[in-house]
mmCIF file of C-alpha atoms in Angstrom:
data_model
loop_
_atom_site.group_PDB
_atom_site.id
_atom_site.type_symbol
_atom_site.label_atom_id
_atom_site.label_comp_id
_atom_site.label_asym_id
_atom_site.label_seq_id
_atom_site.Cartn_x
_atom_site.Cartn_y
_atom_site.Cartn_z
ATOM 1 C CA UNK A 1 -8.509 4.186 -14.000
ATOM 2 C CA UNK A 2 -6.337 1.599 -11.895
ATOM 3 C CA UNK A 3 -3.696 -0.716 -13.681
ATOM 4 C CA UNK A 4 -3.958 -4.213 -13.612
ATOM 5 C CA UNK A 5 -1.313 -6.002 -13.660
ATOM 6 C CA UNK A 6 1.515 -7.200 -16.925
ATOM 7 C CA UNK A 7 1.822 -10.353 -17.893
ATOM 8 C CA UNK A 8 4.078 -12.345 -15.497
ATOM 9 C CA UNK A 9 6.848 -12.605 -17.405
ATOM 10 C CA UNK A 10 8.027 -15.948 -16.395
ATOM 11 C CA UNK A 11 4.038 -17.228 -17.549
ATOM 12 C CA UNK A 12 4.555 -15.647 -20.543
ATOM 13 C CA UNK A 13 5.110 -18.975 -23.519
ATOM 14 C CA UNK A 14 8.410 -18.828 -25.404
ATOM 15 C CA UNK A 15 8.007 -17.948 -29.439
ATOM 16 C CA UNK A 16 6.438 -21.150 -31.050
ATOM 17 C CA UNK A 17 3.913 -22.432 -27.784
ATOM 18 C CA UNK A 18 0.150 -21.628 -27.635
ATOM 19 C CA UNK A 19 -2.420 -22.829 -25.236
ATOM 20 C CA UNK A 20 -5.246 -24.648 -25.943
ATOM 21 C CA UNK A 21 -8.195 -26.331 -23.230
ATOM 22 C CA UNK A 22 -9.367 -29.801 -23.578
ATOM 23 C CA UNK A 23 -13.101 -30.777 -22.428
ATOM 24 C CA UNK A 24 -12.264 -31.188 -18.854
ATOM 25 C CA UNK A 25 -10.462 -27.883 -18.366
ATOM 26 C CA UNK A 26 -7.149 -28.874 -18.342
ATOM 27 C CA UNK A 27 -4.852 -26.969 -20.200
ATOM 28 C CA UNK A 28 -1.973 -28.200 -22.642
ATOM 29 C CA UNK A 29 0.776 -26.687 -24.331
ATOM 30 C CA UNK A 30 1.332 -27.055 -27.942
ATOM 31 C CA UNK A 31 4.774 -25.925 -29.706
ATOM 32 C CA UNK A 32 3.640 -25.075 -33.833
ATOM 33 C CA UNK A 33 7.264 -25.590 -34.643
ATOM 34 C CA UNK A 34 8.394 -29.330 -33.385
ATOM 35 C CA UNK A 35 4.624 -30.194 -33.558
ATOM 36 C CA UNK A 36 4.243 -31.680 -30.067
ATOM 37 C CA UNK A 37 2.463 -31.025 -26.924
ATOM 38 C CA UNK A 38 2.474 -31.192 -22.964
ATOM 39 C CA UNK A 39 0.595 -30.672 -20.001
ATOM 40 C CA UNK A 40 2.867 -28.578 -18.195
ATOM 41 C CA UNK A 41 4.270 -24.946 -18.963
ATOM 42 C CA UNK A 42 7.451 -24.905 -21.077
ATOM 43 C CA UNK A 43 8.482 -22.466 -18.370
ATOM 44 C CA UNK A 44 7.372 -22.874 -14.805
ATOM 45 C CA UNK A 45 6.924 -26.955 -15.486
ATOM 46 C CA UNK A 46 3.361 -26.249 -13.686
ATOM 47 C CA UNK A 47 0.025 -27.345 -14.928
ATOM 48 C CA UNK A 48 -3.148 -25.433 -15.414
ATOM 49 C CA UNK A 49 -6.993 -25.434 -15.576
ATOM 50 C CA UNK A 50 -9.572 -23.314 -16.492
ATOM 51 C CA UNK A 51 -12.889 -23.025 -14.367
ATOM 52 C CA UNK A 52 -15.941 -21.539 -13.960
ATOM 53 C CA UNK A 53 -18.464 -19.532 -16.818
ATOM 54 C CA UNK A 54 -17.496 -18.525 -19.978
ATOM 55 C CA UNK A 55 -16.926 -14.441 -19.679
ATOM 56 C CA UNK A 56 -20.648 -12.183 -19.803
ATOM 57 C CA UNK A 57 -21.754 -12.435 -23.270
ATOM 58 C CA UNK A 58 -19.726 -15.182 -24.728
ATOM 59 C CA UNK A 59 -21.239 -18.210 -25.714
ATOM 60 C CA UNK A 60 -19.693 -21.942 -26.799
ATOM 61 C CA UNK A 61 -20.966 -23.487 -30.290
ATOM 62 C CA UNK A 62 -20.538 -26.398 -32.187
ATOM 63 C CA UNK A 63 -19.594 -25.392 -35.714
ATOM 64 C CA UNK A 64 -20.805 -28.214 -38.542
ATOM 65 C CA UNK A 65 -18.515 -27.031 -41.175
ATOM 66 C CA UNK A 66 -14.887 -27.362 -39.345
ATOM 67 C CA UNK A 67 -16.455 -30.167 -37.437
ATOM 68 C CA UNK A 68 -14.933 -27.879 -34.007
ATOM 69 C CA UNK A 69 -16.453 -26.240 -31.072
ATOM 70 C CA UNK A 70 -16.442 -22.432 -31.578
ATOM 71 C CA UNK A 71 -16.578 -19.217 -28.753
ATOM 72 C CA UNK A 72 -18.967 -16.198 -29.907
ATOM 73 C CA UNK A 73 -18.653 -12.686 -28.801
ATOM 74 C CA UNK A 74 -22.152 -11.668 -28.877
ATOM 75 C CA UNK A 75 -21.410 -7.938 -28.346
ATOM 76 C CA UNK A 76 -18.691 -7.864 -31.030
ATOM 77 C CA UNK A 77 -19.826 -11.123 -33.318
ATOM 78 C CA UNK A 78 -16.280 -12.145 -32.666
ATOM 79 C CA UNK A 79 -15.641 -15.844 -33.837
ATOM 80 C CA UNK A 80 -12.754 -17.778 -32.302
ATOM 81 C CA UNK A 81 -11.644 -21.185 -31.491
ATOM 82 C CA UNK A 82 -9.393 -20.216 -28.356
ATOM 83 C CA UNK A 83 -11.473 -20.446 -25.258
ATOM 84 C CA UNK A 84 -11.349 -16.806 -23.641
ATOM 85 C CA UNK A 85 -11.064 -18.150 -20.259
ATOM 86 C CA UNK A 86 -7.783 -19.130 -20.937
ATOM 87 C CA UNK A 87 -6.757 -15.561 -20.238
ATOM 88 C CA UNK A 88 -7.812 -16.640 -16.544
ATOM 89 C CA UNK A 89 -6.398 -20.162 -16.302
ATOM 90 C CA UNK A 90 -5.195 -20.794 -13.150
ATOM 91 C CA UNK A 91 -2.113 -23.498 -11.734
ATOM 92 C CA UNK A 92 -3.407 -26.682 -10.191
ATOM 93 C CA UNK A 93 -2.633 -26.140 -6.377
ATOM 94 C CA UNK A 94 0.786 -27.768 -4.634
ATOM 95 C CA UNK A 95 1.114 -29.349 -1.442
ATOM 96 C CA UNK A 96 4.659 -28.478 -1.298
ATOM 97 C CA UNK A 97 4.794 -24.902 -0.133
ATOM 98 C CA UNK A 98 8.301 -24.121 -1.709
ATOM 99 C CA UNK A 99 6.829 -24.421 -5.314
ATOM 100 C CA UNK A 100 4.469 -21.736 -4.894
ATOM 101 C CA UNK A 101 5.557 -18.701 -6.902
ATOM 102 C CA UNK A 102 4.899 -15.088 -5.820
ATOM 103 C CA UNK A 103 2.770 -13.402 -8.276
ATOM 104 C CA UNK A 104 2.154 -10.180 -6.332
ATOM 105 C CA UNK A 105 4.372 -7.859 -3.776
ATOM 106 C CA UNK A 106 3.786 -5.176 -1.299
ATOM 107 C CA UNK A 107 2.973 -2.904 -4.067
ATOM 108 C CA UNK A 108 0.110 -4.792 -5.531
ATOM 109 C CA UNK A 109 -3.720 -4.031 -4.885
ATOM 110 C CA UNK A 110 -6.562 -6.037 -3.931
ATOM 111 C CA UNK A 111 -8.740 -5.562 -7.388
ATOM 112 C CA UNK A 112 -5.201 -6.616 -9.365
ATOM 113 C CA UNK A 113 -5.058 -9.603 -6.645
ATOM 114 C CA UNK A 114 -8.813 -10.354 -7.932
ATOM 115 C CA UNK A 115 -8.301 -10.022 -11.829
ATOM 116 C CA UNK A 116 -10.109 -12.025 -13.713
ATOM 117 C CA UNK A 117 -12.082 -14.058 -10.928
ATOM 118 C CA UNK A 118 -15.628 -14.556 -10.583
ATOM 119 C CA UNK A 119 -16.963 -14.733 -7.084
ATOM 120 C CA UNK A 120 -20.596 -15.388 -8.022
ATOM 121 C CA UNK A 121 -22.211 -17.398 -5.483
ATOM 122 C CA UNK A 122 -18.993 -17.242 -2.741
ATOM 123 C CA UNK A 123 -19.818 -15.504 0.612
ATOM 124 C CA UNK A 124 -17.173 -13.997 2.932
ATOM 125 C CA UNK A 125 -17.545 -12.918 6.498
ATOM 126 C CA UNK A 126 -15.636 -9.422 7.486
ATOM 127 C CA UNK A 127 -15.167 -8.590 10.706
ATOM 128 C CA UNK A 128 -14.704 -4.724 11.264
ATOM 129 C CA UNK A 129 -15.638 -4.088 7.339
ATOM 130 C CA UNK A 130 -17.338 -0.817 7.746
ATOM 131 C CA UNK A 131 -13.440 1.075 7.176
ATOM 132 C CA UNK A 132 -10.192 0.856 6.695
ATOM 133 C CA UNK A 133 -8.532 -2.337 5.294
ATOM 134 C CA UNK A 134 -11.986 -4.352 6.096
ATOM 135 C CA UNK A 135 -13.666 -1.982 4.046
ATOM 136 C CA UNK A 136 -11.288 -2.240 1.064
ATOM 137 C CA UNK A 137 -11.324 -5.834 1.534
ATOM 138 C CA UNK A 138 -15.348 -6.182 1.647
ATOM 139 C CA UNK A 139 -15.628 -3.817 -1.546
ATOM 140 C CA UNK A 140 -12.871 -5.741 -4.079
ATOM 141 C CA UNK A 141 -14.630 -9.037 -2.661
ATOM 142 C CA UNK A 142 -18.078 -7.776 -3.691
ATOM 143 C CA UNK A 143 -17.447 -6.045 -6.704
ATOM 144 C CA UNK A 144 -16.593 -9.169 -8.200
ATOM 145 C CA UNK A 145 -19.573 -11.026 -7.375
ATOM 146 C CA UNK A 146 -18.884 -12.069 -3.562
ATOM 147 C CA UNK A 147 -21.491 -11.961 -0.860
ATOM 148 C CA UNK A 148 -20.250 -9.595 2.074
ATOM 149 C CA UNK A 149 -21.730 -9.952 5.645
ATOM 150 C CA UNK A 150 -20.954 -6.709 7.123
ATOM 151 C CA UNK A 151 -19.836 -8.042 10.853
ATOM 152 C CA UNK A 152 -19.598 -4.888 12.196
ATOM 153 C CA UNK A 153 -20.615 -2.876 15.597
ATOM 154 C CA UNK A 154 -22.338 0.318 13.792
ATOM 155 C CA UNK A 155 -24.776 0.203 11.831
ATOM 156 C CA UNK A 156 -25.139 3.433 10.446
ATOM 157 C CA UNK A 157 -21.440 3.253 9.473
ATOM 158 C CA UNK A 158 -21.989 -0.156 7.796
ATOM 159 C CA UNK A 159 -24.797 1.017 5.959
ATOM 160 C CA UNK A 160 -23.049 3.825 4.436
ATOM 161 C CA UNK A 161 -20.077 1.713 3.364
ATOM 162 C CA UNK A 162 -22.706 -0.439 1.500
ATOM 163 C CA UNK A 163 -24.313 2.516 0.127
ATOM 164 C CA UNK A 164 -20.270 3.419 -1.059
ATOM 165 C CA UNK A 165 -20.147 -0.138 -2.475
ATOM 166 C CA UNK A 166 -23.555 0.158 -3.949
ATOM 167 C CA UNK A 167 -22.807 3.648 -5.942
ATOM 168 C CA UNK A 168 -19.776 2.049 -7.745
ATOM 169 C CA UNK A 169 -21.338 -1.146 -8.536
ATOM 170 C CA UNK A 170 -25.452 -0.863 -8.131
ATOM 171 C CA UNK A 171 -25.782 -4.914 -8.069
ATOM 172 C CA UNK A 172 -23.193 -5.660 -5.571
ATOM 173 C CA UNK A 173 -25.893 -4.053 -3.047
ATOM 174 C CA UNK A 174 -28.432 -6.993 -2.902
ATOM 175 C CA UNK A 175 -24.875 -9.029 -1.950
ATOM 176 C CA UNK A 176 -23.896 -7.068 1.270
ATOM 177 C CA UNK A 177 -25.554 -6.758 4.252
ATOM 178 C CA UNK A 178 -25.097 -6.041 7.518
ATOM 179 C CA UNK A 179 -25.415 -8.053 10.723
ATOM 180 C CA UNK A 180 -24.844 -6.595 14.168
ATOM 181 C CA UNK A 181 -21.256 -7.925 15.946
ATOM 182 C CA UNK A 182 -20.277 -6.133 18.933
ATOM 183 C CA UNK A 183 -16.888 -8.077 19.671
ATOM 184 C CA UNK A 184 -16.798 -6.395 23.494
ATOM 185 C CA UNK A 185 -19.554 -8.691 24.202
ATOM 186 C CA UNK A 186 -19.094 -12.486 24.079
ATOM 187 C CA UNK A 187 -23.240 -12.646 24.178
ATOM 188 C CA UNK A 188 -23.085 -9.962 20.985
ATOM 189 C CA UNK A 189 -20.747 -12.884 19.450
ATOM 190 C CA UNK A 190 -23.223 -15.705 20.357
ATOM 191 C CA UNK A 191 -26.132 -13.595 19.070
ATOM 192 C CA UNK A 192 -24.698 -12.736 15.707
ATOM 193 C CA UNK A 193 -23.134 -16.254 15.051
ATOM 194 C CA UNK A 194 -27.079 -18.044 16.327
ATOM 195 C CA UNK A 195 -28.474 -15.358 13.315
ATOM 196 C CA UNK A 196 -26.055 -16.135 10.533
ATOM 197 C CA UNK A 197 -26.593 -19.965 11.072
ATOM 198 C CA UNK A 198 -30.196 -19.429 10.721
ATOM 199 C CA UNK A 199 -29.444 -17.446 7.582
ATOM 200 C CA UNK A 200 -26.622 -19.405 5.682
ATOM 201 C CA UNK A 201 -25.829 -22.819 5.066
ATOM 202 C CA UNK A 202 -22.075 -22.131 4.505
ATOM 203 C CA UNK A 203 -19.263 -19.764 4.335
ATOM 204 C CA UNK A 204 -16.447 -19.449 1.946
ATOM 205 C CA UNK A 205 -14.152 -17.109 3.306
ATOM 206 C CA UNK A 206 -13.883 -15.660 7.207
ATOM 207 C CA UNK A 207 -11.578 -12.661 7.242
ATOM 208 C CA UNK A 208 -10.954 -11.701 10.962
ATOM 209 C CA UNK A 209 -9.960 -7.977 10.305
ATOM 210 C CA UNK A 210 -11.130 -5.914 13.161
ATOM 211 C CA UNK A 211 -8.836 -4.802 15.887
ATOM 212 C CA UNK A 212 -7.872 -1.711 18.131
ATOM 213 C CA UNK A 213 -4.420 -0.265 18.775
ATOM 214 C CA UNK A 214 -3.629 1.992 21.465
ATOM 215 C CA UNK A 215 -6.386 1.961 23.214
ATOM 216 C CA UNK A 216 -6.222 3.561 27.173
ATOM 217 C CA UNK A 217 -6.868 1.160 29.667
ATOM 218 C CA UNK A 218 -10.881 -0.311 29.109
ATOM 219 C CA UNK A 219 -12.421 -3.269 30.426
ATOM 220 C CA UNK A 220 -15.753 -4.983 28.503
ATOM 221 C CA UNK A 221 -18.582 -5.443 29.756
ATOM 222 C CA UNK A 222 -17.138 -9.245 30.603
ATOM 223 C CA UNK A 223 -14.402 -7.844 32.340
ATOM 224 C CA UNK A 224 -11.356 -8.270 30.248
ATOM 225 C CA UNK A 225 -8.788 -5.774 28.664
ATOM 226 C CA UNK A 226 -10.301 -4.235 25.506
ATOM 227 C CA UNK A 227 -7.790 -5.047 23.341
ATOM 228 C CA UNK A 228 -7.723 -8.699 24.144
ATOM 229 C CA UNK A 229 -10.938 -9.764 23.929
ATOM 230 C CA UNK A 230 -11.574 -7.433 20.680
ATOM 231 C CA UNK A 231 -8.527 -8.532 19.197
ATOM 232 C CA UNK A 232 -8.640 -12.517 19.894
ATOM 233 C CA UNK A 233 -10.882 -13.469 22.212
ATOM 234 C CA UNK A 234 -14.245 -12.879 20.397
ATOM 235 C CA UNK A 235 -12.405 -13.587 17.047
ATOM 236 C CA UNK A 236 -11.668 -16.778 19.071
ATOM 237 C CA UNK A 237 -15.416 -17.756 19.914
ATOM 238 C CA UNK A 238 -16.883 -16.602 17.010
ATOM 239 C CA UNK A 239 -15.374 -18.870 14.742
ATOM 240 C CA UNK A 240 -15.955 -21.961 17.021
ATOM 241 C CA UNK A 241 -19.303 -20.519 17.171
ATOM 242 C CA UNK A 242 -19.364 -20.494 12.719
ATOM 243 C CA UNK A 243 -17.871 -23.786 12.907
ATOM 244 C CA UNK A 244 -20.675 -26.183 11.153
ATOM 245 C CA UNK A 245 -20.604 -23.466 8.139
ATOM 246 C CA UNK A 246 -16.937 -24.414 7.320
ATOM 247 C CA UNK A 247 -15.550 -27.323 4.566
ATOM 248 C CA UNK A 248 -12.673 -28.100 3.083
ATOM 249 C CA UNK A 249 -13.524 -25.244 0.532
ATOM 250 C CA UNK A 250 -13.558 -22.536 3.582
ATOM 251 C CA UNK A 251 -10.431 -20.124 4.328
ATOM 252 C CA UNK A 252 -10.053 -18.418 7.624
ATOM 253 C CA UNK A 253 -8.208 -15.365 6.802
ATOM 254 C CA UNK A 254 -6.696 -13.781 10.849
ATOM 255 C CA UNK A 255 -5.258 -10.382 10.180
ATOM 256 C CA UNK A 256 -2.204 -10.286 12.282
ATOM 257 C CA UNK A 257 0.876 -7.593 12.216
ATOM 258 C CA UNK A 258 4.435 -7.365 12.556
ATOM 259 C CA UNK A 259 4.157 -6.497 15.521
ATOM 260 C CA UNK A 260 3.452 -9.906 17.104
ATOM 261 C CA UNK A 261 7.074 -9.859 16.561
ATOM 262 C CA UNK A 262 7.723 -7.420 20.147
ATOM 263 C CA UNK A 263 5.191 -9.492 22.264
ATOM 264 C CA UNK A 264 6.454 -10.520 25.399
ATOM 265 C CA UNK A 265 3.839 -13.683 26.400
ATOM 266 C CA UNK A 266 6.104 -16.557 28.316
ATOM 267 C CA UNK A 267 6.156 -19.863 26.726
ATOM 268 C CA UNK A 268 5.122 -21.511 30.029
ATOM 269 C CA UNK A 269 2.536 -20.800 32.380
ATOM 270 C CA UNK A 270 0.481 -18.780 30.343
ATOM 271 C CA UNK A 271 -1.947 -17.411 32.545
ATOM 272 C CA UNK A 272 -5.431 -14.554 32.687
ATOM 273 C CA UNK A 273 -3.146 -11.640 33.585
ATOM 274 C CA UNK A 274 -0.771 -11.977 30.935
ATOM 275 C CA UNK A 275 -3.318 -11.266 28.394
ATOM 276 C CA UNK A 276 -5.819 -9.554 30.392
ATOM 277 C CA UNK A 277 -3.275 -7.242 32.361
ATOM 278 C CA UNK A 278 -4.383 -4.746 35.319
ATOM 279 C CA UNK A 279 -4.310 -1.173 35.365
ATOM 280 C CA UNK A 280 -0.646 -1.017 36.843
ATOM 281 C CA UNK A 281 0.867 -3.376 34.208
ATOM 282 C CA UNK A 282 -1.039 -2.063 31.050
ATOM 283 C CA UNK A 283 0.593 -0.748 28.100
ATOM 284 C CA UNK A 284 -1.198 0.024 25.393
ATOM 285 C CA UNK A 285 1.652 -0.617 22.620
ATOM 286 C CA UNK A 286 2.812 -3.883 24.565
ATOM 287 C CA UNK A 287 -1.218 -4.989 24.777
ATOM 288 C CA UNK A 288 -1.555 -4.974 21.111
ATOM 289 C CA UNK A 289 1.666 -6.633 20.366
ATOM 290 C CA UNK A 290 0.562 -9.501 22.809
ATOM 291 C CA UNK A 291 -2.627 -9.708 20.770
ATOM 292 C CA UNK A 292 -0.870 -9.814 17.204
ATOM 293 C CA UNK A 293 1.049 -12.881 19.246
ATOM 294 C CA UNK A 294 -2.248 -14.346 19.809
ATOM 295 C CA UNK A 295 -3.823 -14.237 16.152
ATOM 296 C CA UNK A 296 -0.842 -15.661 15.085
ATOM 297 C CA UNK A 297 -1.295 -18.684 17.850
ATOM 298 C CA UNK A 298 -4.781 -18.913 17.728
ATOM 299 C CA UNK A 299 -4.753 -19.425 13.575
ATOM 300 C CA UNK A 300 -1.204 -21.905 14.013
ATOM 301 C CA UNK A 301 -3.305 -24.198 16.387
ATOM 302 C CA UNK A 302 -6.737 -24.184 14.449
ATOM 303 C CA UNK A 303 -4.995 -24.979 11.045
ATOM 304 C CA UNK A 304 -3.348 -28.492 12.975
ATOM 305 C CA UNK A 305 -7.262 -29.070 14.559
ATOM 306 C CA UNK A 306 -8.912 -28.447 11.239
ATOM 307 C CA UNK A 307 -6.460 -30.059 8.865
ATOM 308 C CA UNK A 308 -8.126 -33.237 8.643
ATOM 309 C CA UNK A 309 -10.856 -31.589 7.364
ATOM 310 C CA UNK A 310 -9.232 -29.526 4.560
ATOM 311 C CA UNK A 311 -10.242 -25.979 6.233
ATOM 312 C CA UNK A 312 -7.304 -23.800 5.118
ATOM 313 C CA UNK A 313 -6.364 -21.189 8.192
ATOM 314 C CA UNK A 314 -3.783 -18.244 7.131
ATOM 315 C CA UNK A 315 -1.983 -15.226 9.495
ATOM 316 C CA UNK A 316 -0.886 -12.053 7.756
ATOM 317 C CA UNK A 317 0.581 -9.016 8.097
ATOM 318 C CA UNK A 318 -1.412 -6.027 5.901
ATOM 319 C CA UNK A 319 1.329 -3.298 5.971
ATOM 320 C CA UNK A 320 3.508 -0.958 8.157
ATOM 321 C CA UNK A 321 1.290 1.833 9.566
ATOM 322 C CA UNK A 322 -1.414 1.739 7.279
ATOM 323 C CA UNK A 323 -3.654 4.753 7.181
ATOM 324 C CA UNK A 324 -6.432 3.411 9.368
ATOM 325 C CA UNK A 325 -8.871 4.256 11.716
ATOM 326 C CA UNK A 326 -6.799 2.394 14.375
ATOM 327 C CA UNK A 327 -4.866 4.940 15.205
ATOM 328 C CA UNK A 328 -7.734 7.178 16.352
ATOM 329 C CA UNK A 329 -7.002 7.121 20.144
ATOM 330 C CA UNK A 330 -4.398 8.680 20.826
ATOM 331 C CA UNK A 331 -2.942 11.833 19.334
ATOM 332 C CA UNK A 332 0.971 10.959 18.763
ATOM 333 C CA UNK A 333 -0.479 7.926 16.749
ATOM 334 C CA UNK A 334 -2.601 10.093 14.789
ATOM 335 C CA UNK A 335 0.128 12.572 14.260
ATOM 336 C CA UNK A 336 2.740 9.671 13.509
ATOM 337 C CA UNK A 337 0.539 7.505 11.194
ATOM 338 C CA UNK A 338 0.105 10.942 8.946
ATOM 339 C CA UNK A 339 3.451 12.239 9.155
ATOM 340 C CA UNK A 340 3.943 8.416 7.288
ATOM 341 C CA UNK A 341 1.328 7.815 5.417
ATOM 342 C CA UNK A 342 3.214 9.044 2.325
ATOM 343 C CA UNK A 343 5.580 6.323 2.362
ATOM 344 C CA UNK A 344 2.919 3.512 3.214
ATOM 345 C CA UNK A 345 0.587 1.243 1.761
ATOM 346 C CA UNK A 346 -2.942 2.726 0.554
ATOM 347 C CA UNK A 347 -5.538 0.794 1.751
ATOM 348 C CA UNK A 348 -6.054 -0.756 -1.244
ATOM 349 C CA UNK A 349 -2.563 -1.910 -1.311
ATOM 350 C CA UNK A 350 -2.814 -3.286 2.174
ATOM 351 C CA UNK A 351 -6.032 -5.152 2.181
ATOM 352 C CA UNK A 352 -4.264 -7.168 -1.123
ATOM 353 C CA UNK A 353 -3.021 -9.887 1.578
ATOM 354 C CA UNK A 354 -6.015 -10.184 2.821
ATOM 355 C CA UNK A 355 -7.351 -10.967 -0.704
ATOM 356 C CA UNK A 356 -5.021 -13.029 -1.886
ATOM 357 C CA UNK A 357 -5.207 -15.635 1.159
ATOM 358 C CA UNK A 358 -8.692 -16.231 0.691
ATOM 359 C CA UNK A 359 -8.754 -16.183 -3.060
ATOM 360 C CA UNK A 360 -5.378 -17.609 -4.322
ATOM 361 C CA UNK A 361 -5.974 -20.522 -6.034
ATOM 362 C CA UNK A 362 -2.667 -21.698 -5.242
ATOM 363 C CA UNK A 363 -2.799 -22.253 -1.708
ATOM 364 C CA UNK A 364 -5.835 -24.351 -2.077
ATOM 365 C CA UNK A 365 -4.607 -27.295 0.521
ATOM 366 C CA UNK A 366 -1.809 -25.131 2.532
ATOM 367 C CA UNK A 367 -2.598 -24.260 6.134
ATOM 368 C CA UNK A 368 -0.927 -22.496 9.063
ATOM 369 C CA UNK A 369 1.193 -20.283 7.032
ATOM 370 C CA UNK A 370 1.955 -16.376 7.905
ATOM 371 C CA UNK A 371 2.076 -14.054 5.044
ATOM 372 C CA UNK A 372 3.216 -10.434 4.258
ATOM 373 C CA UNK A 373 2.798 -8.626 0.797
ATOM 374 C CA UNK A 374 1.140 -11.594 -0.557
ATOM 375 C CA UNK A 375 3.490 -14.281 -0.315
ATOM 376 C CA UNK A 376 4.317 -16.155 2.746
ATOM 377 C CA UNK A 377 7.366 -15.792 5.084
ATOM 378 C CA UNK A 378 8.128 -17.357 8.644
ATOM 379 C CA UNK A 379 6.418 -16.040 11.503
ATOM 380 C CA UNK A 380 8.006 -14.965 15.141
ATOM 381 C CA UNK A 381 9.977 -17.980 16.691
ATOM 382 C CA UNK A 382 7.756 -17.558 20.101
ATOM 383 C CA UNK A 383 4.397 -18.209 17.384
ATOM 384 C CA UNK A 384 5.721 -21.450 16.530
ATOM 385 C CA UNK A 385 5.415 -23.079 19.910
ATOM 386 C CA UNK A 386 3.497 -25.479 20.126
ATOM 387 C CA UNK A 387 3.165 -25.444 23.824
ATOM 388 C CA UNK A 388 2.468 -21.454 23.716
ATOM 389 C CA UNK A 389 -0.527 -22.193 20.817
ATOM 390 C CA UNK A 390 -2.220 -25.378 23.112
ATOM 391 C CA UNK A 391 -1.657 -23.130 26.225
ATOM 392 C CA UNK A 392 -3.614 -19.888 24.692
ATOM 393 C CA UNK A 393 -6.245 -22.204 23.098
ATOM 394 C CA UNK A 394 -7.232 -23.810 26.675
ATOM 395 C CA UNK A 395 -7.239 -21.139 28.306
ATOM 396 C CA UNK A 396 -9.655 -18.910 25.758
ATOM 397 C CA UNK A 397 -12.141 -21.759 25.868
ATOM 398 C CA UNK A 398 -11.849 -22.077 29.744
ATOM 399 C CA UNK A 399 -12.208 -18.126 30.354
ATOM 400 C CA UNK A 400 -14.924 -18.202 27.478
ATOM 401 C CA UNK A 401 -16.723 -20.964 29.586
ATOM 402 C CA UNK A 402 -16.492 -19.480 33.058
ATOM 403 C CA UNK A 403 -17.635 -15.745 31.629
ATOM 404 C CA UNK A 404 -20.278 -17.074 29.924
ATOM 405 C CA UNK A 405 -21.729 -19.228 32.966
ATOM 406 C CA UNK A 406 -21.147 -16.506 35.454
ATOM 407 C CA UNK A 407 -24.770 -15.178 33.491
ATOM 408 C CA UNK A 408 -25.989 -18.059 32.883
ATOM 409 C CA UNK A 409 -25.218 -21.339 35.107
ATOM 410 C CA UNK A 410 -26.812 -23.872 32.535
ATOM 411 C CA UNK A 411 -24.148 -22.743 29.990
ATOM 412 C CA UNK A 412 -21.391 -25.087 28.901
ATOM 413 C CA UNK A 413 -19.125 -24.516 26.118
ATOM 414 C CA UNK A 414 -18.917 -26.632 23.404
#
């Protein structure tokens, strides 16, 4: 059985203090010794709120004798005047990132991040969710009630992944759905987005997880280098195609890598050949580094463009050399990943930062941040270049328009 996190010592109340919940869900703190009360935590100085429904099996009723509201656990017949949701009270969000406390680290798992969360009624779209980090992300969210769109190329693999989740949690089967998406094809992205728009009215979490690594030089059906299109351009296009399904409750999470720090894209005069190089200029590792830089650049620019809509956009590094199917394309990397596996994160730990960025209450109202080990950190200097962010955006838009117009002259981007 997976261990759940112990109580955060900073969040532990001092002796003589207790938490109480008001009718509107605000948490107040009462000092029994001094007979005083306050709205902020006596140690952290932060306010909290309880949200969501009562835990399964509990009900609230009014006790006529005591003239107060009580809570009943129908299974154990336990009665208490303490709201059981207090155990899962969340801090009110802040607009100042410096005030966000670190609650998790590199050892935390996705299920630990989600401890106590009820995600029923929420919908997540996850690319590459049939295996690796994407699967653990989908599995963790589904176990907490979230509906999952498995955006994958391989139907057999995706349905097998859904079956694995259903074996653990049978009720999750109805919440998981496969929709075909081949990121090496812009037309596939179009078809996928059309189907999703027809079946959904809102998406809460978009987790752009899919990517490729260490590929020999190959081109997509659109004539672009595969690493660039799969890891960046198709995700860029997918996000814009689904824009009508997003609102202030939506979070877009883009998986990048610390490898973005070793990219070599030029700050000025960015061109297609820098992103999708010819065979003689191609090196698989640099193609990966540049694609991961594109992920951060895209997230930063998207955060700025959609800031007024209240949509939160985050990019992140899931972990160093995590054992996933990414390394399957080259024997040297398979060997290297196998050797370091005992010293790297598990898939559950690697999925933690994606899940944290998608669901953490304290990140509400924040956007454009880069995360590592469930906490924000500074991305590379190159990724913060406003000029490069804008150049990549414009070049990506132009590429998509040109490529789709070649197949259909009537196509108009936007």
